[in-house]
Coordinates of C-alpha atoms and ligand atoms in Angstrom, one line a residue:
M1 CA -18.2 -5.0 0.2
D2 CA -19.9 -8.2 -0.7
G3 CA -18.6 -10.9 -3.3
L4 CA -20.5 -9.4 -6.1
S5 CA -19.3 -5.9 -5.8
R6 CA -15.8 -7.2 -5.5
R7 CA -16.4 -9.0 -8.8
R8 CA -17.8 -5.8 -10.4
M9 CA -14.5 -4.1 -9.4
L10 CA -12.4 -7.0 -11.0
I11 CA -14.4 -6.5 -14.1
T12 CA -13.9 -2.8 -14.3
G13 CA -10.2 -3.2 -13.6
G14 CA -10.2 -2.1 -10.1
T15 CA -6.9 -1.4 -8.2
L16 CA -4.8 -3.8 -6.3
G17 CA -2.5 -1.7 -4.5
A18 CA -2.2 -3.7 -1.6
L19 CA 1.3 -5.3 -2.1
G20 CA 2.4 -2.0 -1.4
A21 CA 1.4 -2.2 2.0
L22 CA 4.1 -4.7 2.4
G23 CA 6.7 -2.2 3.3
A24 CA 8.4 1.0 4.2
A25 CA 11.4 2.7 5.8
S26 CA 15.1 2.8 6.1
P27 CA 18.2 2.1 8.2
A28 CA 18.2 5.0 10.6
H29 CA 21.6 6.3 9.5
A30 CA 20.6 6.4 5.9
R31 CA 18.1 9.1 6.5
S32 CA 18.6 12.8 5.7
L33 CA 17.6 15.5 8.0
W34 CA 13.8 16.2 8.3
T35 CA 13.3 19.7 6.9
W36 CA 9.9 19.2 5.2
A37 CA 7.7 22.1 6.5
P38 CA 4.2 21.7 8.1
S39 CA 3.1 24.7 6.1
G40 CA 2.9 22.2 3.2
S41 CA 0.6 19.9 5.0
V42 CA -3.2 19.4 5.0
A43 CA -3.1 20.9 8.6
G44 CA -1.2 24.1 7.2
E45 CA 0.7 24.2 10.5
G46 CA 2.5 22.2 13.1
A47 CA 5.2 21.7 15.5
G48 CA 7.6 20.5 12.7
V49 CA 8.9 17.6 14.9
D50 CA 10.8 14.9 12.9
P51 CA 8.1 12.1 12.3
D52 CA 10.8 9.6 12.8
W53 CA 10.3 10.2 16.4
V54 CA 6.5 10.1 16.3
W55 CA 4.5 6.9 16.4
D56 CA 0.8 6.6 17.2
E57 CA 0.2 7.9 20.8
E58 CA -3.5 7.2 20.9
A59 CA -3.5 3.6 19.5
D60 CA -0.2 2.3 20.8
P61 CA -0.9 2.2 24.6
V62 CA -4.3 0.8 23.9
L63 CA -3.1 -2.2 21.7
A64 CA -0.2 -2.9 24.2
A65 CA -2.8 -3.2 26.9
V66 CA -5.0 -5.5 24.8
I67 CA -2.0 -7.8 24.0
D68 CA -0.8 -7.7 27.6
R69 CA -4.3 -8.8 29.0
G70 CA -4.5 -11.6 26.6
D71 CA -7.6 -10.0 24.9
V72 CA -6.4 -10.5 21.3
P73 CA -8.4 -13.7 20.4
K74 CA -11.5 -12.2 21.8
V75 CA -10.9 -9.0 19.9
N76 CA -10.2 -10.7 16.6
D77 CA -13.4 -12.7 17.0
A78 CA -15.4 -9.5 17.5
L79 CA -13.7 -7.6 14.7
R80 CA -14.5 -10.3 12.2
K81 CA -18.1 -9.1 12.2
W82 CA -17.2 -5.4 11.6
T83 CA -17.1 -5.0 7.7
R84 CA -19.0 -1.9 6.8
N85 CA -18.2 1.7 7.2
D86 CA -21.8 2.4 8.6
Q87 CA -22.0 -0.5 10.9
P88 CA -21.8 0.1 14.6
L89 CA -18.8 -1.4 16.4
P90 CA -19.3 -5.0 17.2
S91 CA -20.1 -6.1 20.8
G92 CA -17.4 -7.8 22.8
L93 CA -14.6 -5.2 22.5
P94 CA -12.8 -4.0 25.6
A95 CA -14.0 -0.6 26.7
D96 CA -10.5 1.1 26.0
L97 CA -10.4 -0.2 22.6
R98 CA -14.0 0.7 21.7
D99 CA -13.5 4.2 22.8
F100 CA -10.4 4.4 20.7
M101 CA -12.0 3.0 17.6
E102 CA -15.2 5.1 17.9
K103 CA -12.8 8.2 17.7
A104 CA -10.6 6.5 15.1
R105 CA -13.3 5.7 12.6
Q106 CA -14.4 9.4 12.2
L107 CA -13.2 10.9 8.9
P108 CA -11.2 14.0 9.1
S109 CA -13.2 17.3 9.0
W110 CA -11.4 18.2 5.6
T111 CA -12.9 15.2 3.9
D112 CA -14.4 16.4 0.5
R113 CA -17.0 14.0 -0.9
R114 CA -16.5 15.5 -4.3
K115 CA -12.9 14.7 -4.5
L116 CA -13.5 11.2 -3.3
E117 CA -15.9 10.7 -6.0
A118 CA -13.5 11.9 -8.6
A119 CA -10.9 9.4 -7.0
A120 CA -13.2 6.5 -7.7
Q121 CA -13.9 7.6 -11.3
F122 CA -10.0 7.8 -11.8
T123 CA -9.7 4.2 -10.6
K124 CA -12.7 3.0 -12.5
K125 CA -11.0 4.4 -15.8
K126 CA -7.3 3.7 -14.9
G127 CA -7.5 0.6 -12.8
I128 CA -5.4 -1.5 -15.0
Y129 CA -2.6 0.9 -14.6
T130 CA -3.0 1.6 -11.0
G131 CA -3.4 -2.3 -10.3
A132 CA -0.2 -3.0 -12.3
L133 CA 1.7 -0.2 -10.5
Y134 CA 0.7 -1.0 -7.0
G135 CA 1.4 -4.7 -7.5
L136 CA 4.4 -4.7 -9.7
G137 CA 5.9 -1.3 -8.8
S138 CA 5.0 -0.3 -5.2
G139 CA 4.9 -3.9 -4.0
L140 CA 8.1 -5.0 -5.2
M141 CA 9.6 -1.6 -4.3
S142 CA 8.6 -2.2 -0.7
T143 CA 11.2 -5.0 -0.4
A144 CA 13.9 -2.3 -1.1
I145 CA 12.6 -0.3 1.8
P146 CA 14.8 -1.8 4.5
R147 CA 12.6 -0.9 7.7
E148 CA 9.5 -2.2 5.9
A149 CA 11.1 -5.4 4.7
R150 CA 12.5 -6.2 8.1
A151 CA 9.2 -5.3 9.9
V152 CA 7.3 -7.5 7.6
Y153 CA 9.9 -10.4 7.6
Y154 CA 10.1 -10.6 11.4
S155 CA 6.4 -10.1 12.1
K156 CA 3.9 -12.9 12.3
G157 CA 2.6 -12.3 8.8
G158 CA 6.4 -12.7 7.5
A159 CA 6.2 -16.6 7.9
D160 CA 3.1 -16.9 5.5
M161 CA 3.7 -14.3 2.7
K162 CA 0.9 -15.6 0.5
D163 CA -1.6 -15.0 3.3
R164 CA -0.1 -11.7 4.0
I165 CA -0.1 -10.5 0.4
A166 CA -3.9 -11.5 0.4
K167 CA -4.5 -9.4 3.3
T168 CA -2.5 -6.3 2.3
A169 CA -4.2 -6.6 -1.2
R170 CA -7.3 -5.7 0.5
L171 CA -6.4 -2.2 1.4
G172 CA -5.2 -1.6 -2.1
Y173 CA -8.5 -2.4 -3.7
D174 CA -10.5 -1.0 -0.8
V175 CA -9.0 2.3 -1.5
G176 CA -9.8 2.1 -5.3
D177 CA -13.3 1.0 -4.6
L178 CA -16.1 3.1 -5.8
D179 CA -17.7 3.0 -2.3
A180 CA -14.5 3.2 -0.5
Y181 CA -15.4 5.9 2.1
Q182 CA -19.2 5.7 1.4
P183 CA -21.5 4.4 4.3
Q184 CA -21.7 1.0 2.3
G185 CA -18.0 0.8 1.8
G186 CA -15.2 -0.8 3.7
M187 CA -12.3 1.5 3.7
I188 CA -12.9 3.0 7.1
V189 CA -13.0 -0.5 8.6
T190 CA -9.8 -1.6 6.8
A191 CA -7.9 1.5 7.7
V192 CA -8.9 1.3 11.4
K193 CA -8.0 -2.3 11.5
T194 CA -4.7 -1.6 9.8
R195 CA -4.0 1.1 12.5
L196 CA -4.6 -1.5 15.1
V197 CA -2.4 -4.0 13.6
H198 CA 0.5 -1.5 13.1
A199 CA 0.1 -0.4 16.9
A200 CA 0.2 -4.2 17.9
V201 CA 3.2 -4.5 15.7
R202 CA 5.0 -1.6 17.6
H203 CA 4.4 -3.5 20.7
L204 CA 5.6 -6.9 19.5
L205 CA 8.6 -6.4 17.2
P206 CA 10.9 -4.7 19.9
Q207 CA 10.6 -8.3 21.5
S208 CA 11.8 -10.0 18.4
P209 CA 15.5 -10.7 18.6
G210 CA 15.7 -10.9 14.7
W211 CA 14.2 -7.4 14.4
S212 CA 16.2 -5.8 17.2
R213 CA 19.4 -7.1 15.7
T214 CA 18.7 -5.5 12.2
S215 CA 16.7 -2.5 13.2
G216 CA 19.6 -0.1 12.8
G217 CA 18.9 1.6 16.1
Q218 CA 15.4 2.1 15.7
T219 CA 13.6 1.0 18.9
I220 CA 10.0 1.1 17.9
P221 CA 9.0 0.3 14.3
I222 CA 6.5 2.0 12.0
S223 CA 7.0 5.6 12.9
Q224 CA 5.0 8.3 11.2
A225 CA 8.0 8.9 8.9
D226 CA 7.9 5.2 8.0
I227 CA 4.2 5.4 7.1
M228 CA 4.8 8.3 4.9
V229 CA 7.6 6.5 3.1
T230 CA 5.2 3.7 2.3
W231 CA 2.7 6.1 1.4
H232 CA 5.0 7.7 -1.1
S233 CA 5.9 4.3 -2.7
L234 CA 2.1 4.0 -3.3
A235 CA 0.4 7.2 -4.0
T236 CA 3.3 9.5 -5.2
F237 CA 5.0 6.7 -7.1
V238 CA 1.8 5.6 -8.9
M239 CA 0.8 9.3 -9.9
H240 CA 4.4 10.0 -11.0
K241 CA 4.4 6.8 -13.3
I242 CA 0.9 7.8 -14.7
K243 CA 2.3 11.1 -15.7
D244 CA 5.5 9.4 -16.9
W245 CA 3.5 7.1 -19.1
R246 CA 1.7 10.0 -20.4
I247 CA -1.7 8.7 -19.4
P248 CA -4.3 11.6 -19.7
V249 CA -5.5 12.4 -16.2
T250 CA -7.9 15.5 -15.4
T251 CA -7.0 17.9 -12.6
A252 CA -10.1 16.7 -10.8
E253 CA -8.9 13.1 -11.0
S254 CA -5.5 13.9 -10.0
D255 CA -6.7 15.9 -7.1
G256 CA -9.2 13.2 -6.1
Y257 CA -6.5 10.5 -6.2
L258 CA -4.3 12.7 -3.9
H259 CA -7.4 13.2 -1.8
V260 CA -8.3 9.5 -1.1
W261 CA -4.7 8.9 0.0
Q262 CA -4.7 11.8 2.2
V263 CA -7.9 10.6 3.9
T264 CA -6.2 7.2 4.2
A265 CA -3.1 8.5 5.8
H266 CA -5.2 10.3 8.3
M267 CA -7.3 7.1 9.0
L268 CA -4.1 5.2 9.5
G269 CA -3.2 7.5 12.3
V270 CA -0.6 9.9 10.4
L271 CA -0.9 13.5 11.9
D272 CA -2.4 15.9 9.5
E273 CA 0.7 18.0 9.8
Y274 CA 2.7 15.3 8.0
I275 CA 0.2 14.7 5.2
P276 CA 1.2 16.7 2.0
A277 CA -1.5 19.2 0.9
T278 CA -0.5 19.1 -2.9
W279 CA 1.3 16.9 -5.2
D280 CA 4.2 19.3 -5.4
E281 CA 4.5 19.0 -1.6
A282 CA 4.2 15.2 -1.9
N283 CA 6.9 15.0 -4.3
A284 CA 9.2 17.2 -2.2
Q285 CA 8.4 15.0 0.8
S286 CA 9.1 11.8 -1.1
R287 CA 12.4 13.1 -2.4
Q288 CA 13.5 13.7 1.2
V289 CA 12.1 10.5 2.8
L290 CA 11.7 7.7 0.2
D291 CA 14.4 8.2 -2.5
P292 CA 17.5 8.1 -0.3
I293 CA 16.5 5.1 1.8
L294 CA 16.0 2.5 -0.9
A295 CA 18.5 -0.4 -0.2
S296 CA 19.0 -4.1 -0.4
T297 CA 18.7 -6.3 2.6
P298 CA 18.8 -10.0 3.0
E299 CA 15.2 -9.8 4.3
G300 CA 13.9 -7.8 1.4
D301 CA 15.8 -10.2 -1.1
E302 CA 14.0 -13.1 0.5
L303 CA 10.7 -11.2 0.3
T304 CA 11.2 -10.4 -3.4
R305 CA 11.9 -14.1 -4.2
V306 CA 8.7 -15.2 -2.4
L307 CA 6.7 -12.6 -4.1
L308 CA 8.0 -13.6 -7.6
D309 CA 7.4 -17.3 -6.8
I310 CA 3.8 -16.4 -6.0
V311 CA 3.7 -14.8 -9.4
A312 CA 5.2 -17.9 -11.1
E313 CA 2.3 -20.0 -9.7
L314 CA 0.1 -18.2 -12.2
D315 CA 1.2 -20.5 -15.0
A316 CA 4.1 -22.7 -14.0
G317 CA 6.6 -19.9 -14.4
L318 CA 5.9 -18.9 -17.9
T319 CA 5.1 -15.3 -17.1
R320 CA 7.7 -14.9 -14.5
P321 CA 10.3 -13.4 -16.8
L322 CA 7.6 -11.1 -18.3
I323 CA 6.6 -10.0 -14.8
S324 CA 10.1 -9.4 -13.8
A325 CA 10.9 -7.2 -16.9
F326 CA 7.7 -5.3 -16.4
S327 CA 8.7 -4.4 -12.9
R328 CA 12.2 -3.6 -14.0
Y329 CA 10.7 -1.3 -16.6
T330 CA 8.4 0.4 -14.1
L331 CA 10.9 0.6 -11.1
G332 CA 13.9 1.4 -13.2
D333 CA 17.3 -0.3 -13.1
R334 CA 18.3 1.1 -9.8
T335 CA 15.7 -0.4 -7.9
G336 CA 15.5 -3.3 -10.1
D337 CA 19.2 -4.2 -9.2
L338 CA 18.6 -3.4 -5.5
I339 CA 15.9 -6.0 -5.3
G340 CA 17.7 -8.6 -7.4
L341 CA 15.3 -8.6 -10.3
D342 CA 16.7 -10.6 -13.2
R343 CA 17.6 -8.7 -16.5
E344 CA 15.4 -10.1 -19.1
P345 CA 17.1 -9.6 -22.5
F346 CA 14.2 -10.8 -24.5
W347 CA 11.2 -9.1 -22.7
Q348 CA 12.8 -5.8 -21.5
P349 CA 13.3 -4.2 -25.1
L350 CA 9.9 -5.6 -26.2
I351 CA 8.1 -4.1 -23.0
S352 CA 9.8 -0.7 -23.5
A353 CA 8.8 -0.6 -27.0
A354 CA 5.3 -2.1 -26.7
W355 CA 3.9 -0.5 -23.4
P356 CA 3.9 3.0 -24.5
L357 CA 2.1 2.2 -27.6
L358 CA -0.4 0.0 -25.7
V359 CA -1.0 2.9 -23.4
A360 CA -1.5 5.4 -26.3
F361 CA -4.0 2.9 -27.9
R362 CA -5.9 2.5 -24.7
E363 CA -6.2 6.3 -24.3
G364 CA -7.4 6.6 -27.9
L365 CA -4.3 8.5 -29.0
I366 CA -3.2 6.0 -31.8
P367 CA -5.2 3.4 -34.0
L368 CA -4.9 -0.3 -33.4
P369 CA -2.7 -1.2 -36.3
L370 CA 0.1 0.6 -34.7
V371 CA 0.1 -1.7 -31.6
P372 CA 2.6 -4.6 -32.1
E373 CA 1.0 -8.1 -31.6
A374 CA 3.3 -8.9 -28.6
A375 CA 1.9 -5.9 -26.6
W376 CA -1.3 -8.0 -26.1
T377 CA 0.7 -10.8 -24.4
V378 CA 2.3 -8.2 -22.1
E379 CA -1.3 -6.8 -21.4
E380 CA -2.8 -10.2 -20.8
A381 CA 0.0 -11.1 -18.3
I382 CA -0.4 -7.9 -16.4
R383 CA -4.2 -8.3 -16.3
R384 CA -4.0 -11.8 -15.0
F385 CA -1.5 -10.8 -12.4
V386 CA -3.9 -8.0 -11.1
L387 CA -6.8 -10.5 -11.1
L388 CA -4.8 -13.0 -9.3
F389 CA -4.0 -10.8 -6.3
L390 CA -7.5 -9.3 -6.2
S391 CA -9.0 -12.7 -6.0
E392 CA -6.4 -13.7 -3.2
G393 CA -7.7 -10.7 -1.2
R394 CA -11.4 -11.8 -1.3
G395 CA -13.1 -12.7 1.9
I396 CA -10.0 -11.9 4.1
H397 CA -10.1 -10.6 7.5
L398 CA -7.3 -8.5 9.0
E399 CA -6.2 -10.0 12.2
I400 CA -4.3 -8.3 15.1
P401 CA -1.1 -10.3 15.7
D402 CA -0.1 -11.4 19.3
T403 CA 3.2 -12.8 18.4
N404 CA 6.1 -12.3 16.1
R405 CA 7.4 -14.6 13.3
P406 CA 8.5 -17.8 15.1
S407 CA 12.3 -17.8 15.0
Ligands
LIG501 C1 0.1 -4.9 8.4 C2 -1.1 -1.5 5.2 C3 2.9 1.1 6.5 C4 4.5 -3.0 8.4 C5 -0.5 -4.1 7.4 C6 -1.8 -4.5 6.9 C7 -2.2 -3.6 6.0 C8 -1.1 -2.5 6.0 C9 -3.4 -3.5 5.2 C10 -2.7 -5.6 7.5 C11 -2.4 -7.0 6.6 C12 -2.0 -8.0 7.6 O1 -2.5 -8.1 8.6 O2 -1.0 -8.8 7.2 C13 -0.2 -0.6 5.3 C14 -0.2 0.9 4.6 C15 0.8 1.6 5.0 C16 1.6 0.7 5.9 C17 -1.3 1.3 3.6 C18 1.3 2.9 4.6 C19 0.7 3.7 3.9 C20 3.6 0.2 7.2 C21 5.0 0.4 7.5 C22 5.5 -0.7 8.0 C23 4.4 -1.7 8.0 C24 5.7 1.8 7.3 C25 6.8 -0.9 8.7 C26 8.0 -0.2 8.6 C27 3.4 -3.8 8.8 C28 3.5 -5.0 9.4 C29 2.3 -5.5 9.5 C30 1.4 -4.6 8.7 C31 4.7 -5.6 10.1 C32 1.8 -6.7 10.2 C33 1.9 -8.1 9.5 C34 1.6 -9.2 10.4 O3 0.6 -9.5 10.6 O4 2.7 -9.8 10.8 N1 -0.1 -3.0 6.8 N2 1.0 -0.5 6.0 N3 3.4 -1.2 7.4 N4 2.2 -3.5 8.3 FE1 1.6 -2.0 7.3

């Protein structure tokens, strides 16, 4: 996607998402038994193996070999030239990686173009909400997902959070892009590159003393279960809040939004038997894998602080209390407390009163005079936040890491 179309997305209030990519998972012992049945998946059947013990059988050995051969710089150079879905793979890739990527870039047979189109329309109309929810909901929630917080903290990108957020932002807005999975879009590229990054992290993190000390017995990070935890902190959470905020959504839009995330899970290497077929199935899986594992960790607290400091850079800290209050409003007190969000006695009651009115006005349900003046301050701050992260994501290339965070 070129600079111009990114700008168009900004103007139409495109999504941000991204931050959500920061995280996911749990201390191994906090998880409940896996009972979610493959009959509720897009595959409709499967072995039913607990996805906590499944990683990425196709990508992992290839990336381990690329790293061990010292091919990462060469591969990153080549990958920088690969930006559009319809572009052939760049020259200069090792044969094993190229073979894997040719396969990995194929959309699943169950891709439904009409649904993808409905998803794009949904983001176009509701981008201000999805942007705010990804950034200030999912993004911050990820710091309360212990496995994700630790993986992010101890991996190479953990040392430079601003850069990392910019990169992860990319996935969020590429998902919401009108062209996402169209030939001229970039989502296939972004998802395949992310799959490569995750496979590299699975090879590298077990060598990190910091990660091994805190991994709660997990020996390889980013299992399929972990990816679905993050997936729910993005897709399931956002749809839940959209409903909770009484934002009118048609069935076509809601199905479309589910579909774009189903396709994205597949493209990230999740097996079809773990991808929920319906929102009901998604909610059931989320209750099982996400809700019980949210917890506070030192690494997560540190990431929350860094994230909020970045927000404070917006305007010398003026909007930070507002943004914290909005996040607490969005995530609820339990998660707000877990990630150490300040309680904001001024902003919290104001946001709780004003936001529903603002939503109702934007959706044409109430007339302007019923919206309190202060609501516009809230909207302006949220909009600026979304724009900041979108602009951070411009012109970024996802790179395969070849080291962990320096300790
Ligand atoms: C990297 C998205 C799940 C840990 C990335 C990147 C994206 C992304 C776009 C590349 C950005 C970068 O290079 O910094 C996602 C999405 C997920 C997901 C959409 C699920 C739907 C997870 C999970 C974990 C995780 C479950 C850990 C438990 C990481 C780590 C990196 C990474 C450690 C590499 C950061 C580095 O370069 O050091 N992810 N991710 N991700 N992700 Fe994920």
